[in-house]
Coordinates of C-alpha atoms in Angstrom, one line a residue:
M1 CA 0.0 0.3 0.1
R2 CA 2.6 2.6 0.9
R3 CA 4.9 1.3 -2.6
R4 CA 1.3 2.1 -4.2
A5 CA 0.1 5.0 -1.6
L6 CA -1.9 7.0 -5.3
L7 CA -4.0 4.4 -6.0
G8 CA -4.8 3.5 -2.8
A9 CA -5.7 6.2 -1.4
Q10 CA -8.7 6.4 -4.0
I11 CA -9.4 2.9 -2.6
P12 CA -12.7 3.2 -1.2
D13 CA -12.6 2.5 2.9
A14 CA -8.4 2.0 2.5
T15 CA -7.7 4.2 5.5
R16 CA -10.3 1.9 7.8
I17 CA -8.5 -1.0 6.6
V18 CA -5.2 -0.2 7.3
S19 CA -6.1 1.6 10.6
R20 CA -7.7 -1.7 11.4
F21 CA -4.0 -2.6 12.1
L22 CA -3.1 0.5 14.6
G23 CA -3.9 -1.5 17.3
D24 CA -1.6 -4.6 17.2
P25 CA -0.4 -5.5 20.0
A26 CA 3.5 -5.4 17.8
P27 CA 4.6 -2.0 18.0
E28 CA 6.5 -2.7 15.0
V29 CA 3.1 -3.4 13.4
R30 CA 1.7 -0.4 15.0
E31 CA 5.0 2.0 13.3
V32 CA 4.2 0.4 9.8
T33 CA 0.5 1.2 9.6
A34 CA 1.1 4.6 10.5
T35 CA 3.3 5.4 8.1
T36 CA 1.8 3.4 5.6
L37 CA -1.9 6.1 6.6
A38 CA 1.2 8.9 6.4
A39 CA 1.8 7.5 2.8
L40 CA -1.7 7.6 2.2
L41 CA -3.1 10.9 3.6
D42 CA 0.3 12.8 1.1
A43 CA -1.2 10.9 -2.1
D44 CA -4.7 12.0 -1.7
Y45 CA -4.3 14.4 -4.1
L46 CA -8.1 14.9 -4.4
H47 CA -8.3 16.2 -0.5
Q48 CA -11.2 13.4 0.0
G49 CA -12.7 15.4 3.7
G50 CA -14.4 12.0 4.5
L51 CA -10.9 10.0 4.5
R52 CA -9.0 12.0 5.9
E53 CA -11.1 13.1 8.6
Q54 CA -11.5 9.1 9.4
A55 CA -8.3 9.0 9.1
V56 CA -7.4 11.5 12.1
K57 CA -10.2 10.2 14.5
S58 CA -7.8 6.6 14.3
I59 CA -4.4 8.1 14.6
V60 CA -6.0 9.9 17.7
A61 CA -7.6 7.0 19.5
A62 CA -4.2 5.3 18.8
L63 CA -1.8 7.8 19.8
D64 CA -4.2 7.8 23.2
T65 CA -3.0 4.4 23.9
A66 CA 0.3 4.3 21.8
G67 CA 2.0 4.2 25.0
P68 CA 6.5 4.8 25.5
D69 CA 7.5 3.4 22.0
L70 CA 9.2 5.9 20.3
S71 CA 8.9 4.8 16.9
V72 CA 5.1 4.4 17.1
R73 CA 4.7 8.0 18.3
V74 CA 6.5 9.8 16.3
A75 CA 5.3 7.7 12.8
L76 CA 1.4 8.5 14.6
F77 CA 2.7 12.3 14.3
H78 CA 3.5 12.2 10.9
A79 CA 0.1 10.8 9.6
L80 CA -1.5 12.9 11.4
G81 CA 0.5 16.0 10.4
A82 CA -0.3 14.2 6.2
A83 CA -4.1 15.4 7.2
G84 CA -3.3 18.2 6.9
E85 CA -6.2 20.6 8.0
S86 CA -8.4 17.6 7.7
A87 CA -6.3 17.2 11.8
R88 CA -8.2 20.8 12.6
R89 CA -11.5 19.6 12.1
V90 CA -11.5 17.1 15.0
E91 CA -11.9 18.5 18.4
P92 CA -9.4 15.3 20.0
A93 CA -7.0 16.2 17.8
L94 CA -6.7 19.7 18.8
E95 CA -4.9 18.6 22.0
W96 CA -2.3 16.8 20.4
L97 CA -1.5 20.1 18.2
R98 CA 0.1 22.8 20.7
A99 CA 3.2 23.8 20.6
D100 CA 3.9 23.9 24.7
R101 CA 2.7 20.2 24.8
P102 CA 5.4 18.5 26.9
A103 CA 7.3 15.5 25.1
A104 CA 9.5 13.0 26.4
T105 CA 11.5 13.2 23.4
F106 CA 13.3 15.2 21.4
A107 CA 12.3 13.3 17.7
E108 CA 9.0 12.9 18.9
L109 CA 8.7 17.3 19.8
G110 CA 10.1 17.9 16.2
A111 CA 7.8 15.0 14.5
R112 CA 4.6 17.6 16.3
L113 CA 6.1 20.6 15.6
R114 CA 5.7 20.0 11.7
A115 CA 2.4 18.4 12.6
I116 CA 1.5 21.8 14.0
G117 CA 2.5 23.6 10.3
R118 CA 1.3 20.7 8.7
S119 CA -2.3 21.0 10.2
G120 CA -2.2 25.2 9.7
R121 CA -3.2 25.6 13.2
A122 CA -2.8 29.4 13.1
D123 CA -4.2 29.5 16.4
Q124 CA -0.9 28.2 17.7
R125 CA 1.3 30.8 15.4
D126 CA 1.7 32.8 18.7
A127 CA 2.8 29.7 20.7
M128 CA 5.8 28.2 18.4
G129 CA 7.2 31.9 17.9
T130 CA 7.0 32.0 21.4
F131 CA 9.5 28.4 21.3
L132 CA 11.2 29.5 18.4
D133 CA 12.9 32.6 20.7
Q134 CA 13.0 30.4 23.9
L135 CA 15.1 27.4 21.8
P136 CA 18.3 27.3 23.2
L137 CA 20.9 28.5 19.8
D138 CA 22.8 25.3 20.3
A139 CA 19.6 23.0 20.2
P140 CA 19.3 20.0 17.8
A141 CA 18.9 21.4 14.1
E142 CA 16.2 18.8 13.6
I143 CA 14.6 21.2 16.6
Q144 CA 15.4 24.3 15.2
A145 CA 13.8 23.0 11.7
A146 CA 10.5 21.2 12.5
A147 CA 9.7 25.0 14.6
G148 CA 10.9 26.9 12.1
Q149 CA 9.1 25.6 9.6
A150 CA 5.6 24.9 11.3
L151 CA 6.3 28.7 12.4
G152 CA 6.6 29.4 8.3
V153 CA 3.7 28.0 7.0
L154 CA 1.7 29.5 9.8
A155 CA 3.2 33.2 10.4
P156 CA 5.5 33.3 7.3
Q157 CA 6.3 37.7 8.1
E158 CA 7.1 36.4 11.5
A159 CA 9.2 33.7 10.8
A160 CA 12.0 35.8 9.2
R161 CA 11.8 38.5 11.8
R162 CA 12.1 35.5 14.2
L163 CA 14.9 33.6 11.9
L164 CA 16.7 36.5 11.4
K165 CA 16.5 37.1 15.0
R166 CA 18.2 33.9 15.4
L167 CA 20.7 33.6 13.5
I168 CA 22.0 37.1 13.9
S169 CA 22.3 35.4 17.2
Q170 CA 24.2 32.4 16.1
S171 CA 26.0 34.2 13.6
D172 CA 27.3 36.5 17.2
A173 CA 27.9 33.2 19.2
G174 CA 30.2 31.7 16.8
L175 CA 27.5 29.4 16.0
G176 CA 26.3 28.3 12.5
M177 CA 23.5 29.7 10.8
S178 CA 23.6 27.2 7.5
S179 CA 19.8 25.9 9.3
E180 CA 18.3 29.5 9.8
L181 CA 19.6 30.4 5.8
T182 CA 17.5 27.1 4.0
L183 CA 14.4 27.5 6.7
L184 CA 14.5 31.3 5.1
G185 CA 14.5 30.2 1.8
E186 CA 11.3 28.3 1.9
L187 CA 9.8 31.1 3.1
P188 CA 7.7 33.5 0.7
R189 CA 9.5 35.1 -1.5
D190 CA 8.7 38.5 -0.6
V191 CA 9.1 37.6 2.8
A192 CA 12.2 36.0 2.1
A193 CA 14.4 37.9 0.2
P194 CA 15.2 41.2 2.7
A195 CA 16.2 38.9 5.5
L196 CA 18.2 36.9 3.0
V197 CA 19.9 40.2 1.7
E198 CA 20.8 41.1 5.2
A199 CA 21.7 37.9 6.3
S200 CA 24.4 37.9 3.4
A201 CA 26.6 40.5 5.5
R202 CA 27.0 37.6 7.9
I203 CA 27.8 34.7 6.0
E204 CA 31.8 32.9 6.7
N205 CA 31.9 29.5 5.6
Q206 CA 31.6 27.5 3.0
G207 CA 29.0 25.3 3.8
E208 CA 27.5 28.7 5.0
R209 CA 27.7 29.9 1.5
L210 CA 25.9 27.1 -0.1
A211 CA 23.0 27.4 2.4
F212 CA 22.8 30.8 1.5
A213 CA 23.1 30.4 -3.0
T214 CA 20.8 27.4 -1.9
A215 CA 18.5 29.0 -0.5
C216 CA 18.7 31.8 -3.7
V217 CA 17.5 29.3 -5.6
K218 CA 14.6 28.6 -4.1
V219 CA 13.6 33.4 -4.3
A220 CA 14.8 33.5 -7.3
D221 CA 14.5 37.0 -6.6
P222 CA 16.2 39.7 -8.3
R223 CA 17.4 41.9 -5.0
L224 CA 19.6 38.9 -4.3
G225 CA 21.6 39.7 -7.5
P226 CA 24.3 41.1 -6.0
A227 CA 25.2 38.7 -3.0
L228 CA 25.4 36.3 -5.8
G229 CA 27.6 37.9 -7.9
G230 CA 30.0 37.3 -4.9
L231 CA 29.9 33.5 -4.9
L232 CA 30.3 32.4 -8.4
D233 CA 34.3 31.4 -8.0
P234 CA 34.7 28.8 -9.5
R235 CA 37.4 27.2 -7.0
F236 CA 34.3 25.8 -4.5
G237 CA 31.8 24.1 -7.8
N238 CA 28.8 23.6 -5.5
V239 CA 28.7 26.8 -4.5
R240 CA 29.0 28.3 -7.5
W241 CA 26.0 26.0 -9.3
Q242 CA 24.2 27.4 -7.2
A243 CA 24.9 31.0 -7.7
S244 CA 24.8 30.4 -11.6
E245 CA 21.2 29.0 -11.2
A246 CA 19.8 31.2 -8.7
L247 CA 21.2 34.7 -11.5
R248 CA 19.4 32.1 -14.2
R249 CA 16.1 31.5 -11.8
I250 CA 16.1 35.4 -11.3
D251 CA 15.6 35.9 -15.2
T252 CA 17.3 40.1 -15.5
N253 CA 19.3 41.8 -17.7
D254 CA 21.4 42.7 -14.3
A255 CA 21.4 39.4 -13.4
A256 CA 23.1 38.0 -17.3
S257 CA 25.3 40.4 -16.3
L258 CA 26.7 38.9 -13.2
L259 CA 27.1 35.6 -14.6
S260 CA 28.6 36.3 -18.2
P261 CA 32.5 37.2 -16.8
H262 CA 32.8 33.4 -15.5
L263 CA 31.2 31.8 -18.0
G264 CA 34.1 30.5 -19.5
E265 CA 35.4 29.2 -16.1
E266 CA 32.4 26.2 -16.2
A267 CA 33.8 23.1 -16.6
D268 CA 30.8 20.8 -16.9
L269 CA 29.4 21.5 -20.0
H270 CA 25.5 21.1 -19.8
R271 CA 25.5 23.1 -17.7
K272 CA 28.1 25.6 -19.4
L273 CA 25.3 25.3 -22.6
V274 CA 22.7 25.9 -20.0
M275 CA 24.5 28.5 -19.1
A276 CA 24.8 30.6 -22.7
E277 CA 21.2 29.9 -23.3
F278 CA 20.2 32.0 -20.1
L279 CA 22.8 34.7 -21.6
G280 CA 21.8 34.3 -24.6
R281 CA 18.2 35.3 -24.2
H282 CA 20.1 38.8 -22.5
G283 CA 21.9 39.1 -25.2
F284 CA 25.5 38.2 -24.4
R285 CA 26.8 35.9 -27.7
G286 CA 29.8 34.7 -25.7
G287 CA 28.0 31.1 -25.2
Y288 CA 28.1 30.9 -29.3
P289 CA 31.9 28.5 -30.1
Y290 CA 31.1 26.0 -26.8
A291 CA 27.0 25.7 -28.5
I292 CA 28.4 25.6 -31.9
E293 CA 31.4 23.4 -30.9
H294 CA 29.7 20.5 -28.7
M295 CA 25.8 20.3 -31.0
S296 CA 26.8 17.4 -32.4
A297 CA 27.1 15.6 -28.9
P298 CA 24.2 13.7 -28.9
E299 CA 24.0 14.0 -24.7
L300 CA 24.6 17.4 -24.9
Q301 CA 22.5 18.2 -28.8
D302 CA 19.1 19.6 -26.8
A303 CA 21.3 21.6 -24.4
A304 CA 23.7 23.6 -27.5
V305 CA 20.7 23.9 -30.2
E306 CA 18.7 25.8 -27.4
A307 CA 21.7 27.7 -26.7
L308 CA 22.0 28.7 -30.7
A309 CA 18.0 29.6 -30.7
A310 CA 18.1 32.2 -27.8
I311 CA 22.0 33.6 -28.3
Q312 CA 21.1 34.6 -32.9
E313 CA 25.1 35.4 -33.8
P314 CA 25.0 36.5 -37.3
K315 CA 27.3 34.2 -38.8
A316 CA 25.3 31.0 -36.7
V317 CA 23.1 30.1 -40.3
P318 CA 26.3 29.8 -42.9
E319 CA 28.1 27.4 -40.9
L320 CA 25.5 26.0 -40.1
R321 CA 24.5 25.7 -43.7
K322 CA 28.0 25.2 -44.7
I323 CA 28.1 21.6 -41.7
W324 CA 24.7 20.7 -43.9
E325 CA 26.0 21.0 -47.3
S326 CA 29.7 19.7 -46.9
S327 CA 30.0 17.5 -43.9
H328 CA 30.0 13.3 -44.4
D329 CA 28.9 13.0 -40.4
L330 CA 25.6 12.0 -39.5
A331 CA 25.8 13.8 -36.4
W332 CA 26.8 17.2 -37.7
N333 CA 24.5 17.3 -39.9
A334 CA 21.7 15.7 -37.8
A335 CA 23.1 19.0 -35.8
A336 CA 22.8 21.0 -38.5
I337 CA 18.9 20.0 -39.6
R338 CA 18.1 20.5 -35.4
A339 CA 20.1 24.1 -35.1
L340 CA 18.7 25.1 -38.8
G341 CA 14.8 24.4 -38.0
R342 CA 14.5 25.7 -34.6
L343 CA 16.7 29.1 -35.6
G344 CA 13.4 29.5 -38.0
Q345 CA 15.2 28.7 -41.6
A346 CA 11.9 27.5 -43.4
D347 CA 13.2 27.5 -46.6
I348 CA 15.1 23.7 -46.0
A349 CA 11.3 22.6 -45.2
P350 CA 10.9 21.0 -48.7
R351 CA 14.0 19.2 -48.5
L352 CA 13.1 18.5 -44.8
L353 CA 10.1 16.5 -46.0
E354 CA 11.2 14.6 -48.0
L355 CA 13.9 13.2 -45.6
A356 CA 11.6 12.7 -42.9
G357 CA 9.2 10.6 -45.6
D358 CA 12.1 8.4 -46.4
R359 CA 12.6 5.7 -43.3
R360 CA 15.2 4.6 -44.7
N361 CA 16.8 7.6 -44.0
P362 CA 19.2 7.9 -40.6
L363 CA 18.9 11.6 -40.2
V364 CA 14.4 11.5 -40.1
A365 CA 14.4 11.8 -36.6
P366 CA 16.5 15.5 -36.7
A367 CA 14.0 15.8 -39.9
L368 CA 11.0 15.5 -38.1
I369 CA 11.6 18.1 -34.9
A370 CA 13.2 19.8 -37.0
L371 CA 9.8 20.2 -38.8
G372 CA 8.1 20.3 -36.3
D373 CA 9.9 23.7 -34.5
L374 CA 9.5 25.0 -37.9
Q375 CA 5.2 24.6 -38.3
I376 CA 5.5 22.9 -41.1
G377 CA 1.5 21.3 -41.5
K378 CA 2.6 19.4 -44.7
A379 CA 4.5 17.3 -41.8
L380 CA 1.3 15.9 -39.6
P381 CA 1.2 12.5 -41.6
L382 CA 4.6 11.8 -41.7
V383 CA 4.6 12.3 -38.1
L384 CA 1.5 10.5 -37.6
D385 CA 3.3 7.7 -39.9
S386 CA 7.1 7.6 -37.6
L387 CA 4.4 7.7 -34.4
G388 CA 4.1 3.3 -35.5
S389 CA 8.2 3.3 -35.8
R390 CA 10.1 1.0 -34.4
N391 CA 13.0 3.3 -34.0
D392 CA 12.4 5.1 -30.8
E393 CA 14.7 7.6 -32.0
V394 CA 12.0 8.4 -34.5
V395 CA 8.8 8.1 -32.2
I396 CA 10.2 10.2 -30.0
A397 CA 11.3 12.5 -32.6
A398 CA 7.4 12.6 -34.0
A399 CA 6.0 12.9 -30.6
R400 CA 8.0 15.6 -29.9
A401 CA 7.5 17.0 -33.6
A402 CA 3.4 16.1 -32.8
G403 CA 3.5 18.1 -29.7
K404 CA 4.3 21.8 -31.5
L405 CA 2.8 21.2 -35.4
L406 CA -1.1 20.0 -33.7
A407 CA -0.5 23.7 -31.1
G408 CA -0.7 25.8 -34.6
P409 CA -4.4 27.0 -34.7
A410 CA -5.0 25.2 -38.2
A411 CA -3.8 22.2 -37.0
K412 CA -5.9 19.0 -36.5
S413 CA -5.6 15.6 -36.5
D414 CA -7.4 13.1 -34.0
E415 CA -5.5 10.3 -35.2
I416 CA -2.5 11.7 -33.9
R417 CA -3.8 13.3 -30.4
D418 CA -5.2 9.4 -30.1
R419 CA -1.4 7.1 -30.5
L420 CA 0.6 9.9 -28.7
A421 CA -2.1 8.6 -25.5
A422 CA -1.7 5.2 -26.9
L423 CA 1.9 5.7 -26.5
V424 CA 1.7 7.0 -22.8
A425 CA -0.7 3.9 -21.4
D426 CA 0.4 1.5 -23.9
P427 CA 3.0 -0.8 -21.5
D428 CA 5.9 -2.4 -23.9
A429 CA 6.5 0.7 -24.9
S430 CA 9.6 1.9 -23.6
Q431 CA 9.8 4.4 -20.8
P432 CA 11.2 7.2 -23.3
V433 CA 9.3 6.8 -26.2
R434 CA 5.9 6.9 -23.2
G435 CA 7.3 10.2 -21.8
A436 CA 8.3 12.1 -24.6
A437 CA 4.4 11.4 -26.0
L438 CA 3.1 12.7 -22.2
E439 CA 5.0 15.7 -22.9
S440 CA 3.2 16.4 -25.8
L441 CA 0.1 15.7 -24.5
V442 CA 0.5 18.3 -21.5
A443 CA 1.6 20.7 -24.1
L444 CA -1.2 20.5 -25.7
N445 CA -3.5 20.6 -23.0
D446 CA -5.0 17.1 -24.5
S447 CA -8.6 15.9 -22.7
R448 CA -6.9 12.6 -23.4
L449 CA -4.3 12.8 -20.8
E450 CA -6.1 12.3 -18.1
S451 CA -7.1 8.7 -19.4
A452 CA -3.7 7.8 -20.5
L453 CA -2.2 9.3 -16.8
A454 CA -4.9 6.9 -15.2
V455 CA -3.6 3.8 -17.1
A456 CA -0.1 4.4 -16.9
A457 CA 0.1 4.9 -13.1
R458 CA -1.4 1.4 -12.5
D459 CA 1.3 0.1 -14.2
G460 CA 3.3 -1.5 -12.3
A461 CA 6.4 -1.9 -14.3
L462 CA 7.3 1.7 -13.7
E463 CA 8.0 1.7 -9.9
G464 CA 11.1 3.4 -9.2
S465 CA 11.7 5.3 -12.7
V466 CA 12.5 8.5 -13.4
L467 CA 8.5 8.2 -15.5
M468 CA 6.3 7.6 -12.7
P469 CA 7.1 11.0 -10.4
R470 CA 6.1 12.9 -13.4
L471 CA 3.4 11.0 -14.0
E472 CA 2.5 11.4 -10.0
E473 CA 2.5 15.5 -10.6
L474 CA 0.3 15.4 -13.3
L475 CA -1.7 13.3 -11.3
A476 CA -2.1 15.5 -8.7
A477 CA -2.7 18.9 -10.7
H478 CA -5.7 17.0 -13.2
K479 CA -7.0 15.5 -10.0
V480 CA -7.3 12.8 -11.3
K481 CA -9.8 9.9 -10.2
L482 CA -8.5 6.9 -10.8
T483 CA -11.2 4.6 -9.3
P484 CA -13.1 2.3 -11.4
K485 CA -16.4 3.4 -11.9

């Protein structure tokens, strides 16, 4: 049940059936039961009030009789927190969700504080603030984090003020302040940014620099730019990358100006190309040599093509045409076709249609993608045909092209849309193929997406795959009902 919690959460009476084991004599069974309930509640993106309140009543009853076993009590508080706002609607639960309630262990205290935050008990805001203020500076990091996160949910502005005050006290006492920086990064942007700017003056070591840069990635506010500009030293790779990513997410001309002088210092080629694309969108063309040089590498091609499209270097098109005309290397030809299509060179469309129509030609895949980028409607029959190919590379290219071609106002093809949905649901299709078809349906906002997701969610072969988290994210976003009608 815990492994397939997304399905379990929509099975009628699932929480009632699982809850029966909260009364088992064995602490191990009670702990696993509470953990499973927490998973089911976390997976309940439909926010079924009856299911949640029923679970809360069972959890509270179990807390009343839990005994001294620490693991059971902690698991029960995690489950209570997973019930969210529903925990507030069950009167007996409120007694357990108090910041001033005594606890025998730090582990139980931390779990209870997190549960208070997740339940949204606004009436505990002052008590939580007082608790945080009175917490010793060298208290266990878990307790500080739990209290800070809970207050951040209940009162973000108050949390920013108290966390900044605590951070200053930590700094004055010679203690690390990485935990406070991390907590500030979890607050809403408008309240987090000023606090992080003020805190930046006190940063002293690499751990704090990394925590600050990571927090800035989440907050991504232009006010953080100057502080981030001082964290781009290539000797400290992790800090540098987080700072670069924060500037990229801030996505302003000023942020690009700060990052531009450091492009050549980036050793990771994929990261370099991502940076080049960002800088290109803001008028900096320094990434062009890297993009043109590495576009033939399969693992870098997408990033290189996007960088070329953003940079808009005037000499790019002549160079790419020359490569396509004179090179006998398939990888370079494929890259040139992709890049010319992305750069909007519509005059190559007749040649691309010819290539895409010849299944034996090794350049079918890049030709299809370029046709999609160029919005060539005549390619739709070729896309439909290619979706039935035995070559995964061709099918993926056709799926990508379909997502762009069908987005046009005049483009219609129910057959292609049906085929994309069928690929998402097909257990025999490869995961890259299913993923490409999925993203095209998402881009098209197609009504077939929900039924395809419902089928794919039941595919046990996808457990633990990179595709499953994306499916679960979309199921939750679209509130898809998985129970049979």
